[in-house]
XYZ file of C-alpha atoms in Angstrom:
533
model
C -28.678 -8.741 24.173
C -31.319 -6.236 25.270
C -29.192 -3.104 25.204
C -27.485 -3.809 21.984
C -30.614 -4.901 20.089
C -32.590 -1.654 21.199
C -29.390 0.602 20.480
C -29.112 -0.779 16.809
C -32.905 -0.783 16.403
C -33.495 2.805 17.389
C -30.324 4.429 16.056
C -29.551 2.487 12.990
C -32.419 0.284 11.694
C -35.033 3.090 12.265
C -33.174 5.978 10.613
C -32.055 4.036 7.649
C -35.701 2.536 7.095
C -36.787 6.145 7.204
C -34.701 7.428 4.548
C -35.221 4.264 2.284
C -39.159 5.070 2.752
C -38.503 8.717 1.851
C -36.756 7.802 -1.472
C -38.993 4.734 -2.613
C -42.500 5.858 -1.436
C -44.535 8.468 -3.149
C -48.156 9.344 -2.361
C -48.383 6.314 0.023
C -47.479 3.918 -2.778
C -44.128 2.022 -2.742
C -42.231 2.432 -6.132
C -40.185 -0.838 -6.245
C -40.148 -0.827 -10.027
C -37.651 2.088 -9.470
C -34.985 -0.560 -8.423
C -35.095 -2.268 -11.681
C -34.984 0.958 -13.498
C -31.820 1.974 -11.606
C -30.016 -1.157 -11.929
C -30.529 -1.415 -15.649
C -28.479 1.634 -16.210
C -25.087 0.858 -17.538
C -23.298 3.497 -15.573
C -24.683 2.129 -12.337
C -23.585 -1.340 -13.281
C -20.134 -0.053 -13.901
C -20.370 1.585 -10.552
C -21.182 -1.656 -8.843
C -18.443 -3.590 -10.604
C -15.856 -1.095 -9.678
C -16.860 -0.814 -6.097
C -16.600 -4.673 -5.636
C -13.445 -5.118 -7.715
C -11.354 -2.416 -5.834
C -12.580 -3.460 -2.607
C -11.342 -6.918 -2.998
C -8.051 -5.724 -4.609
C -7.519 -3.297 -1.737
C -8.266 -6.003 0.989
C -5.915 -8.632 -0.670
C -3.115 -5.835 -0.955
C -3.599 -4.822 2.672
C -3.323 -8.136 4.046
C -0.218 -8.837 2.021
C 1.357 -5.526 3.308
C 0.153 -5.535 6.940
C 0.358 -9.143 7.932
C 4.337 -8.986 8.234
C 3.792 -5.973 10.346
C 1.296 -7.768 12.578
C 3.902 -10.345 13.205
C 6.546 -8.085 14.053
C 4.552 -5.937 16.380
C 3.110 -9.198 18.095
C 6.420 -11.055 18.508
C 9.360 -8.612 18.272
C 10.700 -6.181 20.906
C 12.594 -3.198 19.619
C 13.061 0.534 20.614
C 10.249 2.868 19.898
C 7.751 0.164 19.635
C 5.059 1.751 21.415
C 5.435 5.072 19.559
C 5.438 3.356 16.361
C 2.332 1.381 17.037
C 0.459 4.688 17.796
C 1.945 6.261 14.476
C 0.635 3.232 12.525
C -2.851 3.881 13.881
C -3.001 7.645 13.237
C -3.874 7.240 9.318
C -7.102 5.409 10.302
C -8.597 8.329 12.083
C -7.676 11.208 9.449
C -10.536 12.496 7.512
C -10.745 10.861 4.047
C -10.716 14.291 2.332
C -7.290 15.089 4.152
C -5.722 11.820 3.203
C -6.827 12.135 -0.379
C -5.027 15.616 -0.578
C -1.959 14.360 0.957
C -1.694 11.425 -1.365
C -2.445 13.864 -4.204
C 0.464 16.000 -3.072
C 2.522 12.714 -3.493
C 1.411 11.214 -6.653
C -0.413 14.082 -8.556
C 0.791 16.751 -10.743
C 3.888 18.680 -9.292
C 3.829 15.984 -6.237
C 6.871 14.110 -4.917
C 6.807 11.290 -7.579
C 6.283 13.706 -10.341
C 9.259 16.074 -9.237
C 11.733 13.025 -8.485
C 10.792 10.627 -11.473
C 8.056 12.377 -13.550
C 5.542 9.626 -12.476
C 1.926 10.475 -11.844
C -0.484 7.988 -10.351
C -3.459 10.250 -9.601
C -6.886 9.351 -11.448
C -5.406 5.746 -11.508
C -6.483 2.618 -9.628
C -3.127 2.484 -7.998
C -3.492 5.705 -6.241
C -6.843 4.406 -4.654
C -5.509 1.006 -3.717
C -2.318 2.612 -2.002
C -4.502 5.037 -0.190
C -6.634 2.199 1.090
C -3.616 0.362 2.307
C -2.591 3.657 4.103
C -5.953 3.686 5.921
C -6.392 0.077 6.764
C -2.819 -1.048 7.769
C -3.682 -0.363 11.410
C -6.789 -2.522 11.234
C -4.669 -5.621 10.422
C -1.833 -4.874 12.829
C -4.081 -4.270 15.723
C -6.684 -7.069 15.034
C -4.502 -9.818 13.987
C -1.489 -8.768 16.101
C -3.566 -8.626 19.313
C -4.457 -12.301 19.157
C -0.898 -13.187 17.556
C 0.792 -11.726 20.512
C -1.148 -14.100 23.017
C -0.897 -17.250 21.124
C 1.259 -19.736 23.061
C 4.572 -20.239 20.715
C 5.156 -23.537 22.154
C 2.512 -25.133 19.970
C 4.341 -24.257 16.783
C 7.703 -25.180 18.417
C 6.113 -28.764 19.116
C 5.244 -29.255 15.491
C 8.859 -28.204 14.727
C 10.202 -30.812 17.214
C 8.023 -33.483 15.356
C 9.722 -32.611 11.902
C 7.680 -29.951 10.370
C 9.397 -27.042 8.447
C 8.976 -23.452 9.523
C 6.430 -22.849 7.013
C 4.536 -26.099 7.493
C 4.473 -25.437 11.260
C 3.070 -22.027 10.710
C 0.562 -22.919 8.106
C -0.730 -26.037 10.100
C -0.624 -24.621 13.634
C -0.537 -20.816 13.664
C -2.580 -19.858 10.768
C -5.660 -21.889 11.598
C -5.466 -20.369 15.065
C -5.223 -16.602 13.648
C -8.022 -17.471 11.084
C -11.018 -15.708 12.861
C -8.780 -12.704 13.575
C -7.596 -12.590 9.905
C -11.035 -13.166 8.692
C -12.295 -10.375 10.894
C -9.584 -7.915 9.795
C -10.256 -8.830 6.257
C -14.051 -8.173 6.721
C -13.348 -4.804 8.195
C -11.043 -3.701 5.457
C -13.489 -4.904 2.872
C -16.185 -3.019 4.253
C -14.201 0.267 4.580
C -13.121 -0.058 1.066
C -16.474 -1.189 -0.351
C -17.933 2.076 1.071
C -14.939 4.309 0.240
C -15.963 8.080 -0.416
C -13.323 10.608 0.010
C -10.410 8.693 -1.302
C -12.112 7.772 -4.615
C -13.584 11.052 -5.024
C -10.247 12.911 -4.705
C -7.860 10.366 -6.378
C -10.150 8.716 -8.721
C -11.459 11.614 -10.728
C -14.459 11.290 -12.886
C -13.356 7.890 -14.134
C -13.873 6.096 -10.880
C -16.839 6.147 -8.552
C -18.046 3.739 -5.604
C -21.334 3.233 -4.439
C -20.687 5.724 -1.554
C -19.663 8.448 -4.035
C -22.684 7.844 -6.215
C -25.070 7.763 -3.222
C -23.629 11.037 -2.307
C -23.916 12.622 -5.841
C -27.453 11.384 -6.150
C -28.354 13.012 -2.774
C -26.593 16.251 -2.765
C -25.972 17.188 -6.312
C -28.919 15.778 -8.266
C -31.257 15.606 -5.304
C -32.729 11.967 -6.644
C -33.573 10.312 -3.337
C -35.135 7.573 -5.189
C -31.904 6.405 -6.945
C -30.041 7.006 -3.728
C -32.386 4.701 -1.841
C -31.905 2.048 -4.507
C -28.208 2.154 -4.372
C -28.334 2.035 -0.508
C -30.642 -1.145 -0.798
C -27.954 -2.737 -3.109
C -25.040 -1.729 -0.789
C -27.040 -3.065 2.216
C -27.854 -6.429 0.388
C -24.279 -6.955 -0.583
C -22.832 -6.014 2.713
C -25.590 -8.469 4.506
C -24.536 -11.348 2.126
C -20.843 -10.845 2.906
C -21.329 -10.767 6.708
C -23.483 -13.986 6.595
C -20.770 -15.711 4.441
C -18.213 -14.466 7.069
C -20.196 -15.674 10.145
C -20.731 -19.071 8.487
C -16.913 -19.657 7.555
C -15.388 -18.166 10.744
C -17.781 -20.178 13.139
C -16.801 -23.494 11.538
C -12.981 -22.761 12.201
C -13.130 -21.414 15.824
C -11.510 -23.486 18.777
C -10.221 -22.911 22.123
C -6.614 -21.541 22.145
C -4.038 -21.389 24.777
C -3.369 -17.780 25.452
C -0.353 -16.364 27.171
C 0.982 -13.126 28.315
C 2.369 -10.936 25.482
C 5.605 -10.656 27.574
C 6.161 -14.359 27.102
C 5.929 -14.365 23.194
C 7.721 -11.225 22.413
C 11.596 -11.080 22.279
C 14.334 -9.147 20.430
C 14.944 -10.354 16.696
C 17.528 -12.920 16.203
C 19.490 -13.652 13.078
C 19.715 -12.022 9.793
C 16.383 -13.045 8.597
C 14.352 -11.658 11.523
C 16.379 -8.375 11.471
C 15.586 -8.130 7.680
C 11.847 -8.617 8.413
C 12.074 -5.955 11.018
C 13.816 -3.655 8.586
C 11.390 -4.360 5.762
C 8.355 -3.574 7.971
C 10.011 -0.278 9.232
C 10.727 0.698 5.558
C 7.231 -0.103 4.494
C 5.697 1.923 7.453
C 8.100 4.940 6.517
C 7.170 5.129 2.844
C 3.609 4.267 2.855
C 2.486 5.745 6.308
C 4.960 8.274 7.543
C 5.741 10.000 4.236
C 1.985 11.208 3.533
C 1.730 12.406 7.163
C 5.228 14.323 6.791
C 3.586 16.125 3.732
C 0.609 16.975 5.868
C 2.839 18.574 8.556
C 4.946 20.320 5.943
C 1.990 21.879 4.350
C 0.652 23.180 7.710
C 3.961 24.983 8.280
C 4.134 26.446 4.798
C 3.966 29.796 6.245
C 6.174 32.135 8.356
C 5.531 32.435 12.296
C 3.071 29.571 12.314
C 0.566 31.730 10.513
C -1.923 28.954 9.713
C -2.122 27.825 13.296
C -2.582 31.265 14.640
C -5.442 31.849 12.346
C -7.197 28.991 13.908
C -8.013 31.119 17.080
C -9.779 33.710 14.956
C -13.458 33.639 13.842
C -14.457 35.287 10.563
C -18.170 34.851 11.102
C -18.512 32.881 7.832
C -17.834 29.139 7.778
C -17.644 28.808 11.547
C -19.681 30.617 14.272
C -16.792 29.988 16.761
C -12.809 29.908 16.156
C -11.861 26.616 14.489
C -9.645 25.906 17.341
C -12.755 25.075 19.373
C -13.384 21.973 17.168
C -10.478 20.140 19.273
C -12.401 20.334 22.479
C -15.609 19.243 20.831
C -13.997 16.160 19.229
C -12.444 14.994 22.343
C -15.556 15.269 24.335
C -17.607 13.592 21.698
C -15.106 10.879 21.260
C -14.941 10.066 24.937
C -18.747 9.692 25.178
C -18.887 7.722 21.978
C -16.175 5.392 23.243
C -18.178 4.533 26.462
C -21.166 3.773 24.441
C -19.320 1.671 22.028
C -17.621 -0.372 24.669
C -20.711 -0.912 26.795
C -22.782 -1.974 23.894
C -20.261 -3.861 22.035
C -18.941 -5.484 25.189
C -22.361 -6.795 26.200
C -23.015 -7.905 22.426
C -19.685 -9.797 22.336
C -20.283 -11.505 25.835
C -23.717 -12.879 24.617
C -22.476 -14.004 21.412
C -19.770 -16.128 23.315
C -22.289 -17.973 25.275
C -22.825 -21.645 24.566
C -26.461 -21.535 24.980
C -26.890 -18.556 22.484
C -29.902 -19.005 20.098
C -30.102 -18.458 16.427
C -31.231 -14.885 16.741
C -28.122 -14.085 18.948
C -25.907 -15.834 16.479
C -27.510 -14.031 13.527
C -27.014 -10.604 15.357
C -23.296 -11.133 15.162
C -23.520 -10.268 11.190
C -25.901 -7.452 11.837
C -23.332 -5.820 14.124
C -21.285 -5.083 11.263
C -23.872 -3.419 8.998
C -23.123 0.020 9.999
C -19.727 -0.365 8.543
C -21.368 -1.159 5.218
C -24.097 1.101 4.935
C -23.584 4.597 3.483
C -22.776 7.106 6.066
C -24.673 9.741 4.128
C -27.718 7.661 4.499
C -27.298 7.216 8.219
C -26.662 11.063 8.701
C -29.816 12.008 6.506
C -31.816 9.166 8.442
C -30.889 10.862 11.742
C -32.396 14.196 10.671
C -35.458 12.585 9.103
C -36.291 9.897 11.855
C -35.165 11.697 15.201
C -37.005 14.699 14.619
C -40.391 14.073 16.713
C -40.946 13.356 20.217
C -39.898 11.226 22.194
C -36.949 11.039 20.018
C -36.540 14.613 18.907
C -32.684 14.773 19.174
C -31.923 17.151 16.558
C -30.831 20.043 18.836
C -29.347 17.618 21.311
C -25.355 17.144 21.434
C -25.737 13.386 22.022
C -26.601 12.990 18.360
C -22.966 13.134 17.239
C -21.516 10.576 19.777
C -24.474 8.287 19.033
C -23.727 8.329 15.204
C -19.909 7.974 16.051
C -20.679 4.920 18.412
C -22.395 3.302 15.460
C -19.226 2.907 13.782
C -17.204 2.181 16.905
C -19.331 -0.796 18.257
C -18.501 -3.289 15.330
C -14.716 -2.666 16.158
C -15.317 -3.368 19.875
C -17.087 -6.531 18.967
C -14.719 -7.842 16.242
C -11.614 -7.161 18.507
C -13.115 -8.730 21.610
C -14.777 -11.818 19.956
C -11.783 -13.746 18.849
C -10.197 -13.662 22.436
C -13.453 -14.228 24.160
C -14.237 -17.321 22.032
C -10.636 -18.523 22.497
C -11.154 -18.764 26.235
C -11.242 -22.224 27.182
C -14.735 -22.747 28.812
C -13.306 -25.489 31.184
C -11.707 -22.636 33.003
C -15.023 -20.938 33.715
C -16.580 -24.298 34.580
C -13.853 -24.905 37.165
C -14.262 -21.673 38.886
C -17.888 -22.039 39.162
C -17.571 -25.560 40.400
C -15.263 -24.072 43.324
C -18.132 -21.746 44.332
C -17.640 -18.577 42.341
C -20.568 -16.495 41.360
C -21.069 -15.798 37.559
C -19.716 -12.211 38.181
C -16.656 -13.470 39.859
C -16.112 -16.061 37.164
C -16.121 -13.066 34.689
C -13.839 -11.008 36.883
C -11.486 -13.838 37.644
C -11.236 -15.780 34.445
C -12.559 -13.903 31.480
C -11.477 -10.148 32.488
C -7.626 -10.877 32.843
C -7.585 -12.612 29.312
C -9.744 -9.844 27.647
C -8.347 -6.940 29.192
C -5.976 -6.323 26.312
C -8.426 -6.817 23.717
C -10.887 -4.355 25.633
C -8.182 -1.629 25.643
C -7.497 -2.264 21.915
C -11.287 -2.013 21.350
C -11.577 1.196 23.327
C -8.663 2.640 21.421
C -10.088 1.757 18.080
C -13.507 3.329 19.137
C -11.850 6.393 20.286
C -9.836 6.852 17.030
C -12.839 5.943 14.806
C -14.911 8.658 16.684
C -12.146 11.270 16.271
C -12.104 10.853 12.540
C -15.813 10.028 11.748
C -17.013 12.359 8.987
C -19.654 10.943 6.791
C -22.631 10.935 9.216
C -21.217 13.747 11.521
C -21.086 16.210 8.754
C -24.882 16.230 8.519
C -25.790 16.540 12.271
C -22.774 18.401 13.905
C -24.177 21.908 14.773
C -22.389 25.025 13.361
C -21.159 26.159 16.864
C -19.935 22.758 17.818
C -18.001 21.410 14.790
C -15.728 18.635 15.034
C -12.218 18.409 13.614
C -13.099 16.417 10.455
C -16.101 18.471 9.643
C -14.026 21.917 10.296
C -11.345 20.425 7.915
C -13.941 19.710 5.212
C -15.320 23.126 5.553
C -12.082 24.785 5.354
C -11.094 22.543 2.275
C -14.271 23.761 0.662
C -13.366 27.301 0.533
C -11.093 29.009 -1.773
C -7.812 30.504 -0.778
C -4.400 29.496 0.706
C -5.316 30.627 4.194
C -8.314 28.290 4.407
C -6.235 25.303 2.702
C -3.492 25.976 5.200
C -5.833 26.027 8.286
C -7.200 22.810 7.132
C -3.708 21.222 7.054
C -3.170 22.688 10.426
C -6.309 21.257 11.868
C -5.486 17.873 10.373
C -2.044 17.964 11.944
C -3.562 18.668 15.210
C -5.963 15.829 14.872
C -3.023 13.529 14.016
C -1.101 14.632 17.082
C -4.018 14.359 19.470
C -4.682 10.767 18.102
C -1.023 9.819 18.361
C -0.864 10.971 22.027
C -4.033 9.218 22.953
C -2.830 6.136 21.539
C 0.483 6.295 23.133
C -1.078 6.610 26.373
C -3.347 3.599 25.757
C -0.128 1.689 24.654
C 1.694 2.325 27.934
C -1.524 1.532 29.921
C -1.962 -1.664 28.201
C 1.768 -2.537 28.719
C 1.730 -1.697 32.299
C -1.140 -4.066 32.935
C 0.103 -7.176 30.811
C 1.942 -8.531 33.847
C -1.680 -9.439 35.535
C -2.614 -11.689 32.814
């Protein structure tokens, strides 16, 4: 626990505390009365209500749409499965401003729905909810599907032989085993939608605002750090309460499971029902996920001779000090370093949390690990600039600041992906190996590692994908001569002109392709190694 605690203490708790102190402290006196003043405003209460309501609705809708997909990817084999799994994950790493723009082209004025049926959904809650499902579909598919693929199907078959119907066998046997993974996926989806920024800002219009949007407005437009600090405290308290409830409910339902190789559980669909389920999932992916991405690609090619792409190699000396194309290499380098940090820190934390002799502090740290997903990225970014500006932690001019911020978001995914599998490993396997004379390191290498390798690769893929698309904190700390892809896209979208907009779409398409290629490599590597489980 030493490294995870130090990492979160220095690079999360300290910067957030610094920005809160800057907003609530004046002339050496804490102004706690400001909290009651801000919460007493009717418009702030409306923001709080809408933030909570849309997060709950988005989470429920995402689970309803994505759980069938998790089952199909876990239990069915079909041509193009690896490619499709990578495509499903691509939306998760796209900058929110890009996805908001793509959905606006679909549901806004002059969009696809407007052109075909005269239907507009922009500035409505439905546009926001659908965009959130687009973002978080992969979270459910990978988090729940990763465990589902390793559940022994013979347990459910035994219940069927004892007279249970297919629905009852699934409800009484499989669902309880999946409960920790489903709860983890629901928690991550809720936290992401609770702190939604770009999607709500673009698709919601002036009628809808989340806490994250309001914090950004108070910070960058009104320059009221006190109100922003109060909203950050409210967001922090709400997320803390949710995480505490999650830790209490999930821990009560955990149990050792029989895990097998995914090759044993997956097979080709049989019968009309299974083929219909597969077809329904494929149609859902095509309409909800692929169509917005296709609009993105079409807009990047909406000029002769790949003009938008060729313009990326030129520097105008305005927004960028270097050609925008260099953002690709910067993003890849930062993402690799952030992934290594996230896997090391998150892996150590997950290993500590699964120990039987873990104390109350260690168990409480389980919930704290998720806080970076629920705290405003704007707050974290400003906190980095304010707190890490003096020796021995003067990192403002260091390149490592960007991957550190990205790793903060990646660590929770590593922990939440690995914990259900680690906790499902029967401890008697470890005890038997130790009794036979194996050292603790060999017990981990011979027992735990073969079972968690799949989850570790999934966690690394998530951390890499999240790092590629992280925008909220990176936009404040990325240097002008080393922009990342999301930062470059946002800067181009902020400038008027078709050329800037087209370059933003071209960079977004490149980001999508790079992510899909990386995830496809991960899928092949994971499939090649499953035979060792």
